């Protein structure tokens, strides 16, 4: 249905035009590394914890690349069921109702596969063939189409150590070899916690502009508390926290007491990749 298709694929409009926020050495080095990787057409693997912003960094690579004006298409692997994953990725022949798959829709842009290990085994096998040959066919057709899109995939921190195993979410070892020709590790937020105040301001400004919410600012004590919070849900948890506080409203300054209540009442969010 339409709702399911929106979950499976779409343009990452929420992250469009966003440069990774932060002045820490960790983020500066990551920006430099990803800018260099943007100049190549090799497949790219971004590993890291859920919520660390791998999809946003994939978008950043795309926007720094010569493909920036071309499509950026994403597929959430966990939303694909056995039996329809192949058709979603590769499309169907005209004789079978004819539909372009995501590889075709990405054209000469970028196809981002979120959580590559969640792809069904059959789809992993077919994707391996695409990367090895640089070509693919719609299901049920003999026409061979060239692969024009660049492939970027995300994986969990253990994506390499579990490759080829029977562990849930494991990637075929030969597929991982193809994807990880170039790779980058996306750090957890706790590794650059000095950037938390800047991230808080960034998401306040962004959400106020996007949703017309009333502006609020984090007091110094609140900022210091959040700098020392471990952020198990990473940047996505931070963004969700900011969103809740703005939606709830209150005095312009967000005080420490409000932060303590919020942290006590809520758990980490893992919606972003």
PDB file of C-alpha atoms in Angstrom:
ATOM      1  CA  UNK A   1       0.000   0.000   0.000  1.00  0.00           C
ATOM      2  CA  UNK A   2       0.994   3.655  -0.260  1.00  0.00           C
ATOM      3  CA  UNK A   3       1.926   3.940   3.414  1.00  0.00           C
ATOM      4  CA  UNK A   4       4.204   0.930   3.234  1.00  0.00           C
ATOM      5  CA  UNK A   5       5.860   2.221   0.072  1.00  0.00           C
ATOM      6  CA  UNK A   6       6.614   5.493   1.838  1.00  0.00           C
ATOM      7  CA  UNK A   7       8.326   3.526   4.601  1.00  0.00           C
ATOM      8  CA  UNK A   8      10.350   1.497   2.112  1.00  0.00           C
ATOM      9  CA  UNK A   9      11.577   4.232  -0.174  1.00  0.00           C
ATOM     10  CA  UNK A  10      11.682   7.957  -0.587  1.00  0.00           C
ATOM     11  CA  UNK A  11      13.933  10.968  -0.731  1.00  0.00           C
ATOM     12  CA  UNK A  12      15.607  11.928   2.499  1.00  0.00           C
ATOM     13  CA  UNK A  13      14.207  15.435   2.425  1.00  0.00           C
ATOM     14  CA  UNK A  14      14.604  15.940   6.158  1.00  0.00           C
ATOM     15  CA  UNK A  15      18.379  15.695   5.800  1.00  0.00           C
ATOM     16  CA  UNK A  16      18.691  17.599   2.507  1.00  0.00           C
ATOM     17  CA  UNK A  17      21.413  20.206   2.447  1.00  0.00           C
ATOM     18  CA  UNK A  18      22.598  19.391   5.967  1.00  0.00           C
ATOM     19  CA  UNK A  19      26.305  19.465   6.737  1.00  0.00           C
ATOM     20  CA  UNK A  20      27.267  17.295   9.741  1.00  0.00           C
ATOM     21  CA  UNK A  21      27.052  19.582  12.778  1.00  0.00           C
ATOM     22  CA  UNK A  22      29.919  19.947  15.214  1.00  0.00           C
ATOM     23  CA  UNK A  23      33.346  21.452  15.777  1.00  0.00           C
ATOM     24  CA  UNK A  24      34.891  18.514  17.635  1.00  0.00           C
ATOM     25  CA  UNK A  25      37.936  16.801  16.218  1.00  0.00           C
ATOM     26  CA  UNK A  26      35.867  13.637  15.713  1.00  0.00           C
ATOM     27  CA  UNK A  27      33.330  15.375  13.466  1.00  0.00           C
ATOM     28  CA  UNK A  28      35.926  17.444  11.628  1.00  0.00           C
ATOM     29  CA  UNK A  29      37.864  14.288  10.755  1.00  0.00           C
ATOM     30  CA  UNK A  30      34.669  12.525   9.685  1.00  0.00           C
ATOM     31  CA  UNK A  31      33.658  15.417   7.427  1.00  0.00           C
ATOM     32  CA  UNK A  32      37.093  15.354   5.805  1.00  0.00           C
ATOM     33  CA  UNK A  33      36.988  11.579   5.313  1.00  0.00           C
ATOM     34  CA  UNK A  34      33.492  11.572   3.829  1.00  0.00           C
ATOM     35  CA  UNK A  35      34.269  14.489   1.518  1.00  0.00           C
ATOM     36  CA  UNK A  36      37.170  12.467   0.101  1.00  0.00           C
ATOM     37  CA  UNK A  37      35.018   9.342  -0.270  1.00  0.00           C
ATOM     38  CA  UNK A  38      32.408  11.406  -2.117  1.00  0.00           C
ATOM     39  CA  UNK A  39      34.753  11.778  -5.076  1.00  0.00           C
ATOM     40  CA  UNK A  40      34.770   8.051  -5.863  1.00  0.00           C
ATOM     41  CA  UNK A  41      32.070   5.896  -7.437  1.00  0.00           C
ATOM     42  CA  UNK A  42      32.939   2.822  -5.385  1.00  0.00           C
ATOM     43  CA  UNK A  43      30.259   1.277  -3.192  1.00  0.00           C
ATOM     44  CA  UNK A  44      30.476   2.613   0.353  1.00  0.00           C
ATOM     45  CA  UNK A  45      29.668   1.020   3.709  1.00  0.00           C
ATOM     46  CA  UNK A  46      28.779   3.232   6.680  1.00  0.00           C
ATOM     47  CA  UNK A  47      28.826   1.315   9.948  1.00  0.00           C
ATOM     48  CA  UNK A  48      27.655   2.563  13.325  1.00  0.00           C
ATOM     49  CA  UNK A  49      25.047   2.366  16.020  1.00  0.00           C
ATOM     50  CA  UNK A  50      21.347   2.819  15.364  1.00  0.00           C
ATOM     51  CA  UNK A  51      20.429   6.486  15.666  1.00  0.00           C
ATOM     52  CA  UNK A  52      23.960   7.703  14.928  1.00  0.00           C
ATOM     53  CA  UNK A  53      22.816   9.418  11.738  1.00  0.00           C
ATOM     54  CA  UNK A  54      24.144   7.063   9.073  1.00  0.00           C
ATOM     55  CA  UNK A  55      21.386   8.082   6.660  1.00  0.00           C
ATOM     56  CA  UNK A  56      22.231  11.768   7.123  1.00  0.00           C
ATOM     57  CA  UNK A  57      25.912  11.062   6.489  1.00  0.00           C
ATOM     58  CA  UNK A  58      24.997   9.056   3.381  1.00  0.00           C
ATOM     59  CA  UNK A  59      23.079  12.086   2.147  1.00  0.00           C
ATOM     60  CA  UNK A  60      26.110  14.267   2.938  1.00  0.00           C
ATOM     61  CA  UNK A  61      28.350  12.027   0.803  1.00  0.00           C
ATOM     62  CA  UNK A  62      25.831  12.256  -2.037  1.00  0.00           C
ATOM     63  CA  UNK A  63      25.659  16.045  -1.822  1.00  0.00           C
ATOM     64  CA  UNK A  64      29.442  16.357  -1.810  1.00  0.00           C
ATOM     65  CA  UNK A  65      29.738  14.133  -4.888  1.00  0.00           C
ATOM     66  CA  UNK A  66      29.433  14.881  -8.629  1.00  0.00           C
ATOM     67  CA  UNK A  67      26.032  13.134  -8.361  1.00  0.00           C
ATOM     68  CA  UNK A  68      24.591  15.826  -6.071  1.00  0.00           C
ATOM     69  CA  UNK A  69      22.005  17.015  -8.607  1.00  0.00           C
ATOM     70  CA  UNK A  70      20.858  13.468  -9.342  1.00  0.00           C
ATOM     71  CA  UNK A  71      18.348  11.327  -7.360  1.00  0.00           C
ATOM     72  CA  UNK A  72      19.047  10.125  -3.842  1.00  0.00           C
ATOM     73  CA  UNK A  73      16.841   7.095  -3.157  1.00  0.00           C
ATOM     74  CA  UNK A  74      16.725   5.111   0.051  1.00  0.00           C
ATOM     75  CA  UNK A  75      15.391   1.682   0.917  1.00  0.00           C
ATOM     76  CA  UNK A  76      14.883   0.455   4.473  1.00  0.00           C
ATOM     77  CA  UNK A  77      15.868  -3.193   4.209  1.00  0.00           C
ATOM     78  CA  UNK A  78      13.829  -4.285   7.230  1.00  0.00           C
ATOM     79  CA  UNK A  79      10.646  -3.097   5.473  1.00  0.00           C
ATOM     80  CA  UNK A  80      11.162  -5.552   2.612  1.00  0.00           C
ATOM     81  CA  UNK A  81       9.511  -8.948   2.874  1.00  0.00           C
ATOM     82  CA  UNK A  82      10.765 -12.170   1.324  1.00  0.00           C
ATOM     83  CA  UNK A  83       9.264 -12.398  -2.148  1.00  0.00           C
ATOM     84  CA  UNK A  84       8.940  -8.688  -2.867  1.00  0.00           C
ATOM     85  CA  UNK A  85      12.451  -7.462  -1.992  1.00  0.00           C
ATOM     86  CA  UNK A  86      13.826  -8.440  -5.411  1.00  0.00           C
ATOM     87  CA  UNK A  87      10.978  -6.738  -7.301  1.00  0.00           C
ATOM     88  CA  UNK A  88      11.347  -3.601  -5.183  1.00  0.00           C
ATOM     89  CA  UNK A  89      15.058  -3.385  -5.936  1.00  0.00           C
ATOM     90  CA  UNK A  90      15.166  -4.591  -9.540  1.00  0.00           C
ATOM     91  CA  UNK A  91      11.655  -4.006 -10.887  1.00  0.00           C
ATOM     92  CA  UNK A  92       9.443  -6.274 -12.995  1.00  0.00           C
ATOM     93  CA  UNK A  93       9.377  -6.961 -16.712  1.00  0.00           C
ATOM     94  CA  UNK A  94       6.789  -5.180 -18.834  1.00  0.00           C
ATOM     95  CA  UNK A  95       5.065  -8.510 -19.470  1.00  0.00           C
ATOM     96  CA  UNK A  96       4.481  -8.827 -15.709  1.00  0.00           C
ATOM     97  CA  UNK A  97       3.006  -5.405 -15.176  1.00  0.00           C
ATOM     98  CA  UNK A  98       6.249  -3.522 -15.708  1.00  0.00           C
ATOM     99  CA  UNK A  99       7.613  -1.411 -12.900  1.00  0.00           C
ATOM    100  CA  UNK A 100      11.006   0.176 -12.405  1.00  0.00           C
ATOM    101  CA  UNK A 101      12.876  -0.928  -9.298  1.00  0.00           C
ATOM    102  CA  UNK A 102      14.840   1.316  -6.981  1.00  0.00           C
ATOM    103  CA  UNK A 103      18.096   0.695  -8.860  1.00  0.00           C
ATOM    104  CA  UNK A 104      16.429   2.138 -11.932  1.00  0.00           C
ATOM    105  CA  UNK A 105      14.804   4.995 -10.038  1.00  0.00           C
ATOM    106  CA  UNK A 106      18.162   6.013  -8.592  1.00  0.00           C
ATOM    107  CA  UNK A 107      19.420   6.351 -12.186  1.00  0.00           C
ATOM    108  CA  UNK A 108      22.886   7.946 -12.091  1.00  0.00           C
ATOM    109  CA  UNK A 109      22.399   9.183  -8.530  1.00  0.00           C
ATOM    110  CA  UNK A 110      22.768   7.253  -5.270  1.00  0.00           C
ATOM    111  CA  UNK A 111      20.902   4.276  -3.830  1.00  0.00           C
ATOM    112  CA  UNK A 112      21.175   4.083  -0.041  1.00  0.00           C
ATOM    113  CA  UNK A 113      20.345   0.718   1.568  1.00  0.00           C
ATOM    114  CA  UNK A 114      19.650   1.157   5.276  1.00  0.00           C
ATOM    115  CA  UNK A 115      20.719  -1.854   7.408  1.00  0.00           C
ATOM    116  CA  UNK A 116      22.033  -4.027   4.590  1.00  0.00           C
ATOM    117  CA  UNK A 117      22.021  -7.097   6.848  1.00  0.00           C
ATOM    118  CA  UNK A 118      18.218  -6.979   7.030  1.00  0.00           C
ATOM    119  CA  UNK A 119      17.893  -7.690   3.304  1.00  0.00           C
ATOM    120  CA  UNK A 120      16.488 -11.198   2.672  1.00  0.00           C
ATOM    121  CA  UNK A 121      19.167 -13.728   1.554  1.00  0.00           C
ATOM    122  CA  UNK A 122      17.880 -13.941  -2.034  1.00  0.00           C
ATOM    123  CA  UNK A 123      18.048 -10.170  -2.426  1.00  0.00           C
ATOM    124  CA  UNK A 124      21.571 -10.125  -0.968  1.00  0.00           C
ATOM    125  CA  UNK A 125      22.635 -12.711  -3.549  1.00  0.00           C
ATOM    126  CA  UNK A 126      21.184 -10.725  -6.444  1.00  0.00           C
ATOM    127  CA  UNK A 127      22.694  -7.485  -5.164  1.00  0.00           C
ATOM    128  CA  UNK A 128      26.089  -9.169  -5.035  1.00  0.00           C
ATOM    129  CA  UNK A 129      25.730 -10.041  -8.715  1.00  0.00           C
ATOM    130  CA  UNK A 130      24.908  -6.421  -9.542  1.00  0.00           C
ATOM    131  CA  UNK A 131      28.028  -5.137  -7.797  1.00  0.00           C
ATOM    132  CA  UNK A 132      30.221  -7.815  -9.395  1.00  0.00           C
ATOM    133  CA  UNK A 133      28.994  -7.290 -12.956  1.00  0.00           C
ATOM    134  CA  UNK A 134      27.891  -3.661 -12.899  1.00  0.00           C
ATOM    135  CA  UNK A 135      24.576  -4.649 -14.467  1.00  0.00           C
ATOM    136  CA  UNK A 136      21.149  -6.040 -13.630  1.00  0.00           C
ATOM    137  CA  UNK A 137      17.833  -7.069 -15.160  1.00  0.00           C
ATOM    138  CA  UNK A 138      14.263  -6.547 -14.124  1.00  0.00           C
ATOM    139  CA  UNK A 139      12.664  -9.728 -12.839  1.00  0.00           C
ATOM    140  CA  UNK A 140      11.328 -11.768 -15.738  1.00  0.00           C
ATOM    141  CA  UNK A 141      13.181  -9.954 -18.517  1.00  0.00           C
ATOM    142  CA  UNK A 142      16.318 -10.749 -20.501  1.00  0.00           C
ATOM    143  CA  UNK A 143      17.407  -7.170 -21.131  1.00  0.00           C
ATOM    144  CA  UNK A 144      20.592  -6.304 -19.274  1.00  0.00           C
ATOM    145  CA  UNK A 145      20.718  -2.785 -17.859  1.00  0.00           C
ATOM    146  CA  UNK A 146      23.920  -1.038 -16.731  1.00  0.00           C
ATOM    147  CA  UNK A 147      24.224  -0.065 -13.086  1.00  0.00           C
ATOM    148  CA  UNK A 148      24.454   3.720 -13.112  1.00  0.00           C
ATOM    149  CA  UNK A 149      23.781   4.473  -9.449  1.00  0.00           C
ATOM    150  CA  UNK A 150      26.339   4.532  -6.684  1.00  0.00           C
ATOM    151  CA  UNK A 151      25.554   2.161  -3.833  1.00  0.00           C
ATOM    152  CA  UNK A 152      25.849   3.258  -0.192  1.00  0.00           C
ATOM    153  CA  UNK A 153      24.811   0.882   2.575  1.00  0.00           C
ATOM    154  CA  UNK A 154      24.635   1.133   6.339  1.00  0.00           C
ATOM    155  CA  UNK A 155      25.371  -1.616   8.817  1.00  0.00           C
ATOM    156  CA  UNK A 156      25.559  -2.095  12.550  1.00  0.00           C
ATOM    157  CA  UNK A 157      28.878  -1.887  14.420  1.00  0.00           C
ATOM    158  CA  UNK A 158      29.333  -5.676  14.231  1.00  0.00           C
ATOM    159  CA  UNK A 159      28.576  -5.876  10.491  1.00  0.00           C
ATOM    160  CA  UNK A 160      32.092  -7.088   9.660  1.00  0.00           C
ATOM    161  CA  UNK A 161      32.580  -9.492  12.581  1.00  0.00           C
ATOM    162  CA  UNK A 162      29.248 -11.253  11.946  1.00  0.00           C
ATOM    163  CA  UNK A 163      29.537 -11.401   8.130  1.00  0.00           C
ATOM    164  CA  UNK A 164      28.814 -14.853   6.729  1.00  0.00           C
ATOM    165  CA  UNK A 165      27.441 -16.143  10.038  1.00  0.00           C
ATOM    166  CA  UNK A 166      23.955 -17.274  11.017  1.00  0.00           C
ATOM    167  CA  UNK A 167      23.520 -14.281  13.329  1.00  0.00           C
ATOM    168  CA  UNK A 168      20.366 -12.184  12.788  1.00  0.00           C
ATOM    169  CA  UNK A 169      21.113  -9.301  10.450  1.00  0.00           C
ATOM    170  CA  UNK A 170      24.301 -10.869   9.104  1.00  0.00           C
ATOM    171  CA  UNK A 171      25.547  -9.915   5.638  1.00  0.00           C
ATOM    172  CA  UNK A 172      26.955 -12.364   3.128  1.00  0.00           C
ATOM    173  CA  UNK A 173      30.733 -12.171   3.379  1.00  0.00           C
ATOM    174  CA  UNK A 174      31.209 -11.788  -0.381  1.00  0.00           C
ATOM    175  CA  UNK A 175      28.594  -9.013  -0.500  1.00  0.00           C
ATOM    176  CA  UNK A 176      30.287  -7.223   2.371  1.00  0.00           C
ATOM    177  CA  UNK A 177      33.604  -7.435   0.521  1.00  0.00           C
ATOM    178  CA  UNK A 178      32.027  -5.667  -2.453  1.00  0.00           C
ATOM    179  CA  UNK A 179      30.319  -3.027  -0.308  1.00  0.00           C
ATOM    180  CA  UNK A 180      33.279  -2.305   1.943  1.00  0.00           C
ATOM    181  CA  UNK A 181      35.808  -1.468  -0.769  1.00  0.00           C
ATOM    182  CA  UNK A 182      35.629   1.918   0.911  1.00  0.00           C
ATOM    183  CA  UNK A 183      34.103   2.238   4.360  1.00  0.00           C
ATOM    184  CA  UNK A 184      33.627   4.711   7.174  1.00  0.00           C
ATOM    185  CA  UNK A 185      32.600   4.332  10.787  1.00  0.00           C
ATOM    186  CA  UNK A 186      29.990   6.783  12.067  1.00  0.00           C
ATOM    187  CA  UNK A 187      30.763   7.568  15.722  1.00  0.00           C
ATOM    188  CA  UNK A 188      28.262   7.394  18.553  1.00  0.00           C
ATOM    189  CA  UNK A 189      27.230  10.759  20.007  1.00  0.00           C
ATOM    190  CA  UNK A 190      28.974   9.987  23.309  1.00  0.00           C
ATOM    191  CA  UNK A 191      32.267  10.104  21.369  1.00  0.00           C
ATOM    192  CA  UNK A 192      31.811  13.794  20.561  1.00  0.00           C
ATOM    193  CA  UNK A 193      29.673  14.992  23.463  1.00  0.00           C
ATOM    194  CA  UNK A 194      31.353  18.423  23.369  1.00  0.00           C
ATOM    195  CA  UNK A 195      29.185  19.102  20.305  1.00  0.00           C
ATOM    196  CA  UNK A 196      25.916  18.514  22.188  1.00  0.00           C
ATOM    197  CA  UNK A 197      25.204  22.246  22.860  1.00  0.00           C
ATOM    198  CA  UNK A 198      25.664  23.046  19.169  1.00  0.00           C
ATOM    199  CA  UNK A 199      23.443  20.104  18.172  1.00  0.00           C
ATOM    200  CA  UNK A 200      20.737  21.282  20.573  1.00  0.00           C
ATOM    201  CA  UNK A 201      20.753  24.758  19.013  1.00  0.00           C
ATOM    202  CA  UNK A 202      20.780  23.264  15.521  1.00  0.00           C
ATOM    203  CA  UNK A 203      17.688  21.126  16.099  1.00  0.00           C
ATOM    204  CA  UNK A 204      15.822  23.890  17.909  1.00  0.00           C
ATOM    205  CA  UNK A 205      16.363  26.220  14.942  1.00  0.00           C
ATOM    206  CA  UNK A 206      15.531  23.520  12.424  1.00  0.00           C
ATOM    207  CA  UNK A 207      12.309  22.411  14.120  1.00  0.00           C
ATOM    208  CA  UNK A 208      11.165  25.972  14.802  1.00  0.00           C
ATOM    209  CA  UNK A 209      11.613  26.787  11.109  1.00  0.00           C
ATOM    210  CA  UNK A 210      10.125  23.547   9.789  1.00  0.00           C
ATOM    211  CA  UNK A 211       7.083  23.291  12.078  1.00  0.00           C
ATOM    212  CA  UNK A 212       6.497  26.830  13.271  1.00  0.00           C
ATOM    213  CA  UNK A 213       7.074  25.843  16.893  1.00  0.00           C
ATOM    214  CA  UNK A 214       7.718  28.434  19.579  1.00  0.00           C
ATOM    215  CA  UNK A 215      11.434  29.056  20.113  1.00  0.00           C
ATOM    216  CA  UNK A 216      13.001  27.770  23.318  1.00  0.00           C
ATOM    217  CA  UNK A 217      16.635  27.675  24.422  1.00  0.00           C
ATOM    218  CA  UNK A 218      18.542  25.339  26.695  1.00  0.00           C
ATOM    219  CA  UNK A 219      19.928  26.885  29.871  1.00  0.00           C
ATOM    220  CA  UNK A 220      23.592  26.353  30.766  1.00  0.00           C
ATOM    221  CA  UNK A 221      22.811  23.792  33.475  1.00  0.00           C
ATOM    222  CA  UNK A 222      20.560  21.872  31.061  1.00  0.00           C
ATOM    223  CA  UNK A 223      23.282  21.897  28.396  1.00  0.00           C
ATOM    224  CA  UNK A 224      25.888  20.638  30.860  1.00  0.00           C
ATOM    225  CA  UNK A 225      23.580  17.839  31.984  1.00  0.00           C
ATOM    226  CA  UNK A 226      23.011  16.741  28.407  1.00  0.00           C
ATOM    227  CA  UNK A 227      26.726  16.917  27.582  1.00  0.00           C
ATOM    228  CA  UNK A 228      27.268  14.318  30.308  1.00  0.00           C
ATOM    229  CA  UNK A 229      24.320  12.125  29.336  1.00  0.00           C
ATOM    230  CA  UNK A 230      25.397   8.868  27.563  1.00  0.00           C
ATOM    231  CA  UNK A 231      22.856   9.159  24.676  1.00  0.00           C
ATOM    232  CA  UNK A 232      22.125   5.457  24.080  1.00  0.00           C
ATOM    233  CA  UNK A 233      19.875   6.495  21.181  1.00  0.00           C
ATOM    234  CA  UNK A 234      22.531   8.809  19.736  1.00  0.00           C
ATOM    235  CA  UNK A 235      21.695  11.894  17.631  1.00  0.00           C
ATOM    236  CA  UNK A 236      18.180  10.638  16.925  1.00  0.00           C
ATOM    237  CA  UNK A 237      17.477  10.516  20.652  1.00  0.00           C
ATOM    238  CA  UNK A 238      18.744  14.100  20.992  1.00  0.00           C
ATOM    239  CA  UNK A 239      16.542  15.290  18.132  1.00  0.00           C
ATOM    240  CA  UNK A 240      13.514  13.513  19.614  1.00  0.00           C
ATOM    241  CA  UNK A 241      14.178  15.089  23.003  1.00  0.00           C
ATOM    242  CA  UNK A 242      14.346  18.574  21.461  1.00  0.00           C
ATOM    243  CA  UNK A 243      11.155  17.925  19.485  1.00  0.00           C
ATOM    244  CA  UNK A 244       9.214  16.827  22.567  1.00  0.00           C
ATOM    245  CA  UNK A 245      10.333  19.847  24.563  1.00  0.00           C
ATOM    246  CA  UNK A 246       9.340  22.262  21.796  1.00  0.00           C
ATOM    247  CA  UNK A 247       5.978  20.574  21.271  1.00  0.00           C
ATOM    248  CA  UNK A 248       5.243  20.676  24.977  1.00  0.00           C
ATOM    249  CA  UNK A 249       6.120  24.357  25.218  1.00  0.00           C
ATOM    250  CA  UNK A 250       6.805  26.331  28.374  1.00  0.00           C
ATOM    251  CA  UNK A 251       9.083  29.154  29.372  1.00  0.00           C
ATOM    252  CA  UNK A 252      11.681  30.250  26.823  1.00  0.00           C
ATOM    253  CA  UNK A 253      14.561  28.794  28.834  1.00  0.00           C
ATOM    254  CA  UNK A 254      14.605  25.026  29.246  1.00  0.00           C
ATOM    255  CA  UNK A 255      15.833  24.469  32.792  1.00  0.00           C
ATOM    256  CA  UNK A 256      17.692  21.541  34.332  1.00  0.00           C
ATOM    257  CA  UNK A 257      14.600  20.380  36.210  1.00  0.00           C
ATOM    258  CA  UNK A 258      12.665  19.952  32.974  1.00  0.00           C
ATOM    259  CA  UNK A 259      15.515  17.946  31.472  1.00  0.00           C
ATOM    260  CA  UNK A 260      15.664  15.652  34.500  1.00  0.00           C
ATOM    261  CA  UNK A 261      11.933  14.985  34.265  1.00  0.00           C
ATOM    262  CA  UNK A 262      12.195  14.276  30.550  1.00  0.00           C
ATOM    263  CA  UNK A 263      15.137  11.884  30.902  1.00  0.00           C
ATOM    264  CA  UNK A 264      13.417  10.038  33.732  1.00  0.00           C
ATOM    265  CA  UNK A 265      10.212   9.629  31.750  1.00  0.00           C
ATOM    266  CA  UNK A 266      11.561   8.589  28.370  1.00  0.00           C
ATOM    267  CA  UNK A 267      13.801   5.917  26.890  1.00  0.00           C
ATOM    268  CA  UNK A 268      16.139   6.112  23.894  1.00  0.00           C
ATOM    269  CA  UNK A 269      14.712   6.501  20.416  1.00  0.00           C
ATOM    270  CA  UNK A 270      16.116   4.416  17.585  1.00  0.00           C
ATOM    271  CA  UNK A 271      14.178   5.685  14.602  1.00  0.00           C
ATOM    272  CA  UNK A 272      17.022   7.152  12.572  1.00  0.00           C
ATOM    273  CA  UNK A 273      19.799   5.106  11.049  1.00  0.00           C
TER     274      UNK A 273
END
